């Protein structure tokens, strides 16, 4: 017994494998055990039944044009409702001639975000400064108007999807600096600052957003001199910021804790004090690390902003309710919800994919 | 500018020799904290002045005396007995009980659904894994409020009226008036019931423990099926003979159901939406915790000759649980807080009846908000505490 | 040969395995009789680990057969679990159960599969731990042990099932050099006690000392099966010679102190 070398690379092997690969794949991945045969066929049946039921309703028999429910087939989707009301769904009751202002605000936000998140573009500091320092005021002036020849559009006219997204954007952008301060405070050596930060963060995280919104709406006016006028939208924004800054602070704290101790030690070794260490060493590293966490938070916040309906704001779900209560379009909730659902799904799914890709890239960069 | 503070410089920068005199850094820290306290104090004082003026303007005084007043409004669904003549404190308890009911139902259903889907995500069957993936990605990327509204305004409304209710096994009925399920009728009072049930539970536990100890010591299994079923039979005989317990089956009478327990459309929509939404997150946690256990663990267990069920029970689940429990309790916390969405569809939870109606009627904003905040903070403290206890126990076992 | 007269305990015949389109094992034929020690070596990716993983069906194979004492072994057969109980396996990365103490790791199999009482199982486990010189570590958890200690616990865990055949899948390649010896010593004493073993390893000193046969693999096929004397005297194919000199050089580079 010495050599048993009868390996011949050409005999069978790969080609045989390829020829039968689909069958083999199905047998090992779909029908491996008896129970798999049942499960696979059950799922296939359910999928077919679902398509069978939904396709005619949603597309084949659906009505796309019309001026009221009467124009629609009763047993199929009435997309005419959505198309007819698309302006309201997106802009709320913002005057049609002024809607370019809303578009402009989102365009500015998208451009700044693109610069901030795209690795190949320069000018990140400028974009960040613009977003945090200029953008909130600029967008308010632009949307609210009343100066520079822009007609005034009061906030009760704001609504629809653009309000939802605006609340999300405002929540993240304004919370950002507050959250950094809270995260630094929570890690501080000074007990008073530490306990104040911990107390704030834990209280806001322990409460449901609805309770925080009620708090902003009901309690906040008590703390101001009598007769102060409160804009319901402003109170909603305050509530969202109170809530979001606590969550964001925890994301930042996670990032700060993930930075190796050696970094701060090295900084103090070359003579950096607290603020210099924070600004030049720890915060930049932390911010790069927490982008996926921020995106995940933004997803949650975007979904949560729908809750401002309880404050009576015409956020998009309220617009659907108002539309479906209109005698012309009575009871067309399903169509409205599907439209809103598609928009939210696209936004949230896109963001979650982005954050997953980012996490993967960071992990592989770490390994390399 | 060396306001050194964080980033764990503590150990390295502490003065070597213990001295009574404060260092420059310590003095700066003290000053900084004093300024902070002073600013917060001023802010709170100014706010308090405004609060007092505002209260005076509305002719209100702070105090919890309103809790003793008669509420005078009805609540459509209550777990604990309630009538319009009850006090605001009773309203508070009713809301709290309703919140807890929704939360518990939601947690149970979300956990079951989440575990099934999370395990399905890891199925070797491609179709099962993809179906679970589609579920997770569809559900979790939609706002919870949208789920609630779809179930409330679309799904339940499109069910037939009570007279043509859809019956499942003739015991569960679905209609646009809600869901009716069989309920437990207890006739002999809670005390004796608890006694009987407690005694039988304890003896079952004792038998199981005895069997387990025997298996541990001798490796031989002890018969459990016969004694346990004997005890259960005896328990039901005792309860039945005592005239104590029965199941009330729902039945259609005229336009509505008699018997059973009716879940209102609001409750049903809220529980279903909470369960479905949170299940998608729990599924991902379950999947992650199982995936966190290396392939080597499975292989090592398999190479000893353990079968799939034993590998899961002895090797995978004990390890997965320690990864899973902290984020899972966090998810439960989310669910409890999210149950306050009840307000939007009018299910009488704590926020709805207390922060909503009661506050509107009494104007006692500060008292009511404070009580509500304390409830939620207490609930989250309890859940976090339980989770920490579990983590602590695991650490002790590890040692 | 004397061994050839006995009925082999393990027979592998015509074994082929593909990972996707990659032909990982090509027509492997190998048999081992009771008490025999086989060392499998070869460059990385040559399929040597895959062979031992097919023996207790941790990997599926497409054609050919593996038989333990005449019973067919594959991932779907009914006797799979009993086969695995009779075959011990030691992994490159130890794979101890981190949630169980050392002694619980060793007693898990006997208690849950052989239905042995806790007391007796622990008694036997302590004997095994003493054999791998870890009796004093029994109550610790794996994370408190060094790599070499963990691997010795893994050996004790496999031995606790009283296997007829032991498989070692590169048991020392994940270890720091100074810990390799303690694991090899345990393996060597096991070999002297007459255990039937298949070892995938690059430890040529160990191979020379205990192997009855050395199997050299490359490209998923057995290129050479030789007695150790013949193998190390250069009486083998060119690729094996090249491999031996390469491994030796690496050993010298990593352990400059050793002759």
mmCIF file of C-alpha atoms in Angstrom, chain B residues 82-303:
data_model
loop_
_atom_site.group_PDB
_atom_site.id
_atom_site.type_symbol
_atom_site.label_atom_id
_atom_site.label_comp_id
_atom_site.label_asym_id
_atom_site.label_seq_id
_atom_site.Cartn_x
_atom_site.Cartn_y
_atom_site.Cartn_z
ATOM 1 C CA UNK B 82 -65.935 50.748 36.925
ATOM 2 C CA UNK B 83 -68.983 52.993 36.797
ATOM 3 C CA UNK B 84 -69.521 56.652 36.037
ATOM 4 C CA UNK B 85 -69.886 57.441 39.729
ATOM 5 C CA UNK B 86 -66.388 56.220 40.520
ATOM 6 C CA UNK B 87 -63.570 58.600 41.325
ATOM 7 C CA UNK B 88 -60.739 59.886 39.181
ATOM 8 C CA UNK B 89 -58.394 57.622 41.092
ATOM 9 C CA UNK B 90 -60.508 54.693 39.926
ATOM 10 C CA UNK B 91 -60.191 56.069 36.374
ATOM 11 C CA UNK B 92 -56.429 56.062 36.828
ATOM 12 C CA UNK B 93 -56.492 52.428 37.939
ATOM 13 C CA UNK B 94 -58.845 51.448 35.114
ATOM 14 C CA UNK B 95 -56.540 53.072 32.551
ATOM 15 C CA UNK B 96 -53.512 51.433 34.108
ATOM 16 C CA UNK B 97 -55.177 48.004 34.089
ATOM 17 C CA UNK B 98 -56.191 48.474 30.460
ATOM 18 C CA UNK B 99 -52.638 49.469 29.533
ATOM 19 C CA UNK B 100 -51.277 46.428 31.335
ATOM 20 C CA UNK B 101 -53.807 44.146 29.632
ATOM 21 C CA UNK B 102 -52.837 45.357 26.160
ATOM 22 C CA UNK B 103 -49.151 45.154 27.032
ATOM 23 C CA UNK B 104 -49.335 41.601 28.359
ATOM 24 C CA UNK B 105 -51.410 40.332 25.437
ATOM 25 C CA UNK B 106 -49.089 42.126 23.034
ATOM 26 C CA UNK B 107 -45.945 40.767 24.682
ATOM 27 C CA UNK B 108 -47.202 37.186 24.682
ATOM 28 C CA UNK B 109 -48.328 37.231 21.057
ATOM 29 C CA UNK B 110 -45.303 39.192 19.821
ATOM 30 C CA UNK B 111 -42.953 36.784 21.576
ATOM 31 C CA UNK B 112 -44.579 33.679 20.110
ATOM 32 C CA UNK B 113 -44.769 35.167 16.620
ATOM 33 C CA UNK B 114 -41.287 36.668 16.878
ATOM 34 C CA UNK B 115 -39.658 33.399 17.934
ATOM 35 C CA UNK B 116 -41.405 31.448 15.175
ATOM 36 C CA UNK B 117 -40.372 33.958 12.524
ATOM 37 C CA UNK B 118 -36.857 34.398 13.892
ATOM 38 C CA UNK B 119 -36.281 30.654 13.762
ATOM 39 C CA UNK B 120 -37.898 30.503 10.327
ATOM 40 C CA UNK B 121 -35.342 33.091 9.153
ATOM 41 C CA UNK B 122 -32.651 30.474 9.850
ATOM 42 C CA UNK B 123 -34.534 27.586 8.280
ATOM 43 C CA UNK B 124 -32.545 25.450 5.845
ATOM 44 C CA UNK B 125 -35.668 25.614 3.699
ATOM 45 C CA UNK B 126 -35.134 28.515 1.296
ATOM 46 C CA UNK B 127 -38.840 29.271 0.867
ATOM 47 C CA UNK B 128 -39.447 29.418 4.625
ATOM 48 C CA UNK B 129 -36.415 31.638 5.223
ATOM 49 C CA UNK B 130 -37.395 34.039 2.426
ATOM 50 C CA UNK B 131 -41.019 34.215 3.567
ATOM 51 C CA UNK B 132 -39.822 35.163 7.055
ATOM 52 C CA UNK B 133 -37.483 37.759 5.565
ATOM 53 C CA UNK B 134 -40.314 39.306 3.551
ATOM 54 C CA UNK B 135 -42.439 39.473 6.701
ATOM 55 C CA UNK B 136 -39.710 41.207 8.699
ATOM 56 C CA UNK B 137 -38.771 43.723 6.033
ATOM 57 C CA UNK B 138 -42.369 44.575 5.185
ATOM 58 C CA UNK B 139 -43.601 44.981 8.723
ATOM 59 C CA UNK B 140 -40.797 46.797 10.444
ATOM 60 C CA UNK B 141 -40.431 49.510 7.818
ATOM 61 C CA UNK B 142 -43.966 50.797 8.329
ATOM 62 C CA UNK B 143 -44.969 53.062 11.224
ATOM 63 C CA UNK B 144 -46.700 51.292 14.085
ATOM 64 C CA UNK B 145 -49.523 53.809 13.868
ATOM 65 C CA UNK B 146 -50.130 52.758 10.269
ATOM 66 C CA UNK B 147 -50.377 49.126 11.390
ATOM 67 C CA UNK B 148 -52.878 50.088 14.064
ATOM 68 C CA UNK B 149 -54.993 52.154 11.666
ATOM 69 C CA UNK B 150 -54.954 49.499 8.962
ATOM 70 C CA UNK B 151 -56.178 46.873 11.406
ATOM 71 C CA UNK B 152 -58.720 49.201 12.932
ATOM 72 C CA UNK B 153 -60.064 51.064 9.909
ATOM 73 C CA UNK B 154 -59.607 48.490 7.175
ATOM 74 C CA UNK B 155 -59.216 44.918 8.404
ATOM 75 C CA UNK B 156 -61.721 44.779 11.249
ATOM 76 C CA UNK B 157 -64.246 47.026 9.517
ATOM 77 C CA UNK B 158 -64.293 44.773 6.500
ATOM 78 C CA UNK B 159 -65.298 41.802 8.630
ATOM 79 C CA UNK B 160 -68.956 40.823 8.388
ATOM 80 C CA UNK B 161 -71.474 42.122 10.974
ATOM 81 C CA UNK B 162 -72.044 40.099 14.124
ATOM 82 C CA UNK B 163 -74.915 38.111 12.621
ATOM 83 C CA UNK B 164 -72.645 36.666 9.947
ATOM 84 C CA UNK B 165 -69.580 36.469 12.166
ATOM 85 C CA UNK B 166 -66.780 34.207 10.990
ATOM 86 C CA UNK B 167 -66.529 31.345 13.456
ATOM 87 C CA UNK B 168 -63.332 29.407 14.076
ATOM 88 C CA UNK B 169 -64.025 25.941 15.549
ATOM 89 C CA UNK B 170 -67.321 27.381 16.772
ATOM 90 C CA UNK B 171 -65.523 29.033 19.663
ATOM 91 C CA UNK B 172 -63.827 32.165 18.324
ATOM 92 C CA UNK B 173 -65.946 34.624 16.373
ATOM 93 C CA UNK B 174 -64.675 37.457 14.219
ATOM 94 C CA UNK B 175 -66.968 40.291 13.268
ATOM 95 C CA UNK B 176 -66.794 44.039 12.750
ATOM 96 C CA UNK B 177 -67.825 44.363 16.381
ATOM 97 C CA UNK B 178 -64.585 42.786 17.484
ATOM 98 C CA UNK B 179 -63.438 39.327 18.464
ATOM 99 C CA UNK B 180 -65.273 37.041 20.882
ATOM 100 C CA UNK B 181 -63.326 34.255 22.562
ATOM 101 C CA UNK B 182 -64.281 31.643 25.164
ATOM 102 C CA UNK B 183 -63.630 32.760 28.688
ATOM 103 C CA UNK B 184 -63.004 31.139 32.016
ATOM 104 C CA UNK B 185 -65.892 31.390 34.478
ATOM 105 C CA UNK B 186 -64.908 31.236 38.095
ATOM 106 C CA UNK B 187 -67.792 30.584 40.450
ATOM 107 C CA UNK B 188 -66.185 29.746 43.751
ATOM 108 C CA UNK B 189 -64.288 32.926 44.417
ATOM 109 C CA UNK B 190 -60.621 33.593 44.006
ATOM 110 C CA UNK B 191 -59.472 32.281 47.394
ATOM 111 C CA UNK B 192 -60.481 28.619 47.113
ATOM 112 C CA UNK B 193 -59.544 28.617 43.425
ATOM 113 C CA UNK B 194 -56.052 29.859 44.186
ATOM 114 C CA UNK B 195 -55.783 27.218 46.905
ATOM 115 C CA UNK B 196 -56.698 24.314 44.630
ATOM 116 C CA UNK B 197 -54.733 25.580 41.648
ATOM 117 C CA UNK B 198 -51.735 26.362 43.837
ATOM 118 C CA UNK B 199 -51.754 22.930 45.452
ATOM 119 C CA UNK B 200 -51.910 21.130 42.131
ATOM 120 C CA UNK B 201 -49.254 23.353 40.556
ATOM 121 C CA UNK B 202 -46.926 22.774 43.487
ATOM 122 C CA UNK B 203 -47.339 19.014 43.332
ATOM 123 C CA UNK B 204 -46.703 18.964 39.580
ATOM 124 C CA UNK B 205 -43.556 21.016 40.115
ATOM 125 C CA UNK B 206 -42.469 18.654 42.882
ATOM 126 C CA UNK B 207 -42.934 15.618 40.633
ATOM 127 C CA UNK B 208 -41.005 17.233 37.790
ATOM 128 C CA UNK B 209 -38.176 18.219 40.105
ATOM 129 C CA UNK B 210 -38.009 14.769 41.586
ATOM 130 C CA UNK B 211 -37.838 13.241 38.103
ATOM 131 C CA UNK B 212 -35.144 15.687 37.103
ATOM 132 C CA UNK B 213 -33.050 14.970 40.175
ATOM 133 C CA UNK B 214 -33.364 11.276 39.570
ATOM 134 C CA UNK B 215 -32.312 11.699 35.964
ATOM 135 C CA UNK B 216 -29.357 13.735 37.164
ATOM 136 C CA UNK B 217 -28.230 11.231 39.733
ATOM 137 C CA UNK B 218 -28.866 7.920 38.060
ATOM 138 C CA UNK B 219 -29.218 8.826 34.418
ATOM 139 C CA UNK B 220 -32.541 6.966 34.377
ATOM 140 C CA UNK B 221 -35.718 8.833 33.566
ATOM 141 C CA UNK B 222 -38.633 8.680 36.015
ATOM 142 C CA UNK B 223 -42.224 8.336 34.858
ATOM 143 C CA UNK B 224 -43.930 11.728 34.977
ATOM 144 C CA UNK B 225 -46.815 11.473 32.559
ATOM 145 C CA UNK B 226 -49.004 9.244 34.742
ATOM 146 C CA UNK B 227 -48.743 11.112 38.069
ATOM 147 C CA UNK B 228 -49.039 14.517 36.404
ATOM 148 C CA UNK B 229 -52.159 13.576 34.488
ATOM 149 C CA UNK B 230 -53.609 12.025 37.658
ATOM 150 C CA UNK B 231 -53.096 15.273 39.514
ATOM 151 C CA UNK B 232 -54.596 17.341 36.708
ATOM 152 C CA UNK B 233 -57.617 15.025 36.545
ATOM 153 C CA UNK B 234 -58.069 15.218 40.305
ATOM 154 C CA UNK B 235 -57.825 19.006 40.179
ATOM 155 C CA UNK B 236 -60.513 19.323 37.545
ATOM 156 C CA UNK B 237 -62.781 16.891 39.413
ATOM 157 C CA UNK B 238 -62.390 18.874 42.632
ATOM 158 C CA UNK B 239 -63.057 22.168 40.875
ATOM 159 C CA UNK B 240 -66.055 20.837 39.002
ATOM 160 C CA UNK B 241 -67.499 19.198 42.127
ATOM 161 C CA UNK B 242 -67.061 22.463 43.988
ATOM 162 C CA UNK B 243 -69.148 24.013 41.275
ATOM 163 C CA UNK B 244 -66.319 26.405 40.755
ATOM 164 C CA UNK B 245 -65.043 26.566 37.264
ATOM 165 C CA UNK B 246 -66.342 26.399 33.776
ATOM 166 C CA UNK B 247 -65.734 27.763 30.341
ATOM 167 C CA UNK B 248 -68.210 30.203 28.921
ATOM 168 C CA UNK B 249 -68.643 29.647 25.204
ATOM 169 C CA UNK B 250 -69.779 32.568 23.092
ATOM 170 C CA UNK B 251 -73.034 32.155 21.210
ATOM 171 C CA UNK B 252 -74.890 34.427 18.832
ATOM 172 C CA UNK B 253 -78.073 35.893 20.258
ATOM 173 C CA UNK B 254 -79.901 38.319 18.070
ATOM 174 C CA UNK B 255 -77.469 41.020 16.995
ATOM 175 C CA UNK B 256 -74.713 40.307 19.461
ATOM 176 C CA UNK B 257 -72.958 37.573 21.351
ATOM 177 C CA UNK B 258 -73.655 36.239 24.780
ATOM 178 C CA UNK B 259 -71.056 34.438 26.835
ATOM 179 C CA UNK B 260 -67.328 34.371 26.245
ATOM 180 C CA UNK B 261 -65.153 37.433 26.397
ATOM 181 C CA UNK B 262 -65.509 40.162 23.818
ATOM 182 C CA UNK B 263 -62.441 42.024 22.648
ATOM 183 C CA UNK B 264 -63.560 45.350 21.264
ATOM 184 C CA UNK B 265 -62.366 46.320 17.771
ATOM 185 C CA UNK B 266 -60.042 48.861 19.409
ATOM 186 C CA UNK B 267 -58.447 46.298 21.703
ATOM 187 C CA UNK B 268 -58.217 43.703 18.952
ATOM 188 C CA UNK B 269 -56.656 46.118 16.454
ATOM 189 C CA UNK B 270 -54.188 47.420 19.012
ATOM 190 C CA UNK B 271 -53.098 43.991 20.231
ATOM 191 C CA UNK B 272 -52.783 42.571 16.718
ATOM 192 C CA UNK B 273 -50.807 45.583 15.484
ATOM 193 C CA UNK B 274 -48.517 45.629 18.533
ATOM 194 C CA UNK B 275 -47.889 41.897 18.200
ATOM 195 C CA UNK B 276 -47.222 41.937 14.467
ATOM 196 C CA UNK B 277 -45.005 45.019 14.571
ATOM 197 C CA UNK B 278 -42.925 43.997 17.567
ATOM 198 C CA UNK B 279 -42.680 40.407 16.344
ATOM 199 C CA UNK B 280 -40.634 41.643 13.392
ATOM 200 C CA UNK B 281 -38.089 43.171 15.765
ATOM 201 C CA UNK B 282 -38.114 40.204 18.123
ATOM 202 C CA UNK B 283 -37.578 37.896 15.137
ATOM 203 C CA UNK B 284 -34.420 39.792 14.239
ATOM 204 C CA UNK B 285 -33.204 39.638 17.848
ATOM 205 C CA UNK B 286 -33.839 35.889 17.971
ATOM 206 C CA UNK B 287 -32.065 35.341 14.674
ATOM 207 C CA UNK B 288 -29.134 37.484 15.770
ATOM 208 C CA UNK B 289 -28.768 35.701 19.081
ATOM 209 C CA UNK B 290 -28.729 32.288 17.447
ATOM 210 C CA UNK B 291 -26.359 33.423 14.717
ATOM 211 C CA UNK B 292 -24.052 34.861 17.369
ATOM 212 C CA UNK B 293 -23.292 31.300 18.408
ATOM 213 C CA UNK B 294 -20.502 29.969 16.277
ATOM 214 C CA UNK B 295 -20.903 27.074 13.890
ATOM 215 C CA UNK B 296 -18.249 25.286 15.937
ATOM 216 C CA UNK B 297 -20.587 24.965 18.920
ATOM 217 C CA UNK B 298 -23.162 23.170 16.818
ATOM 218 C CA UNK B 299 -20.504 20.929 15.307
ATOM 219 C CA UNK B 300 -18.921 20.091 18.629
ATOM 220 C CA UNK B 301 -22.303 19.154 20.054
ATOM 221 C CA UNK B 302 -23.156 17.118 16.952
ATOM 222 C CA UNK B 303 -19.840 15.279 17.099
#
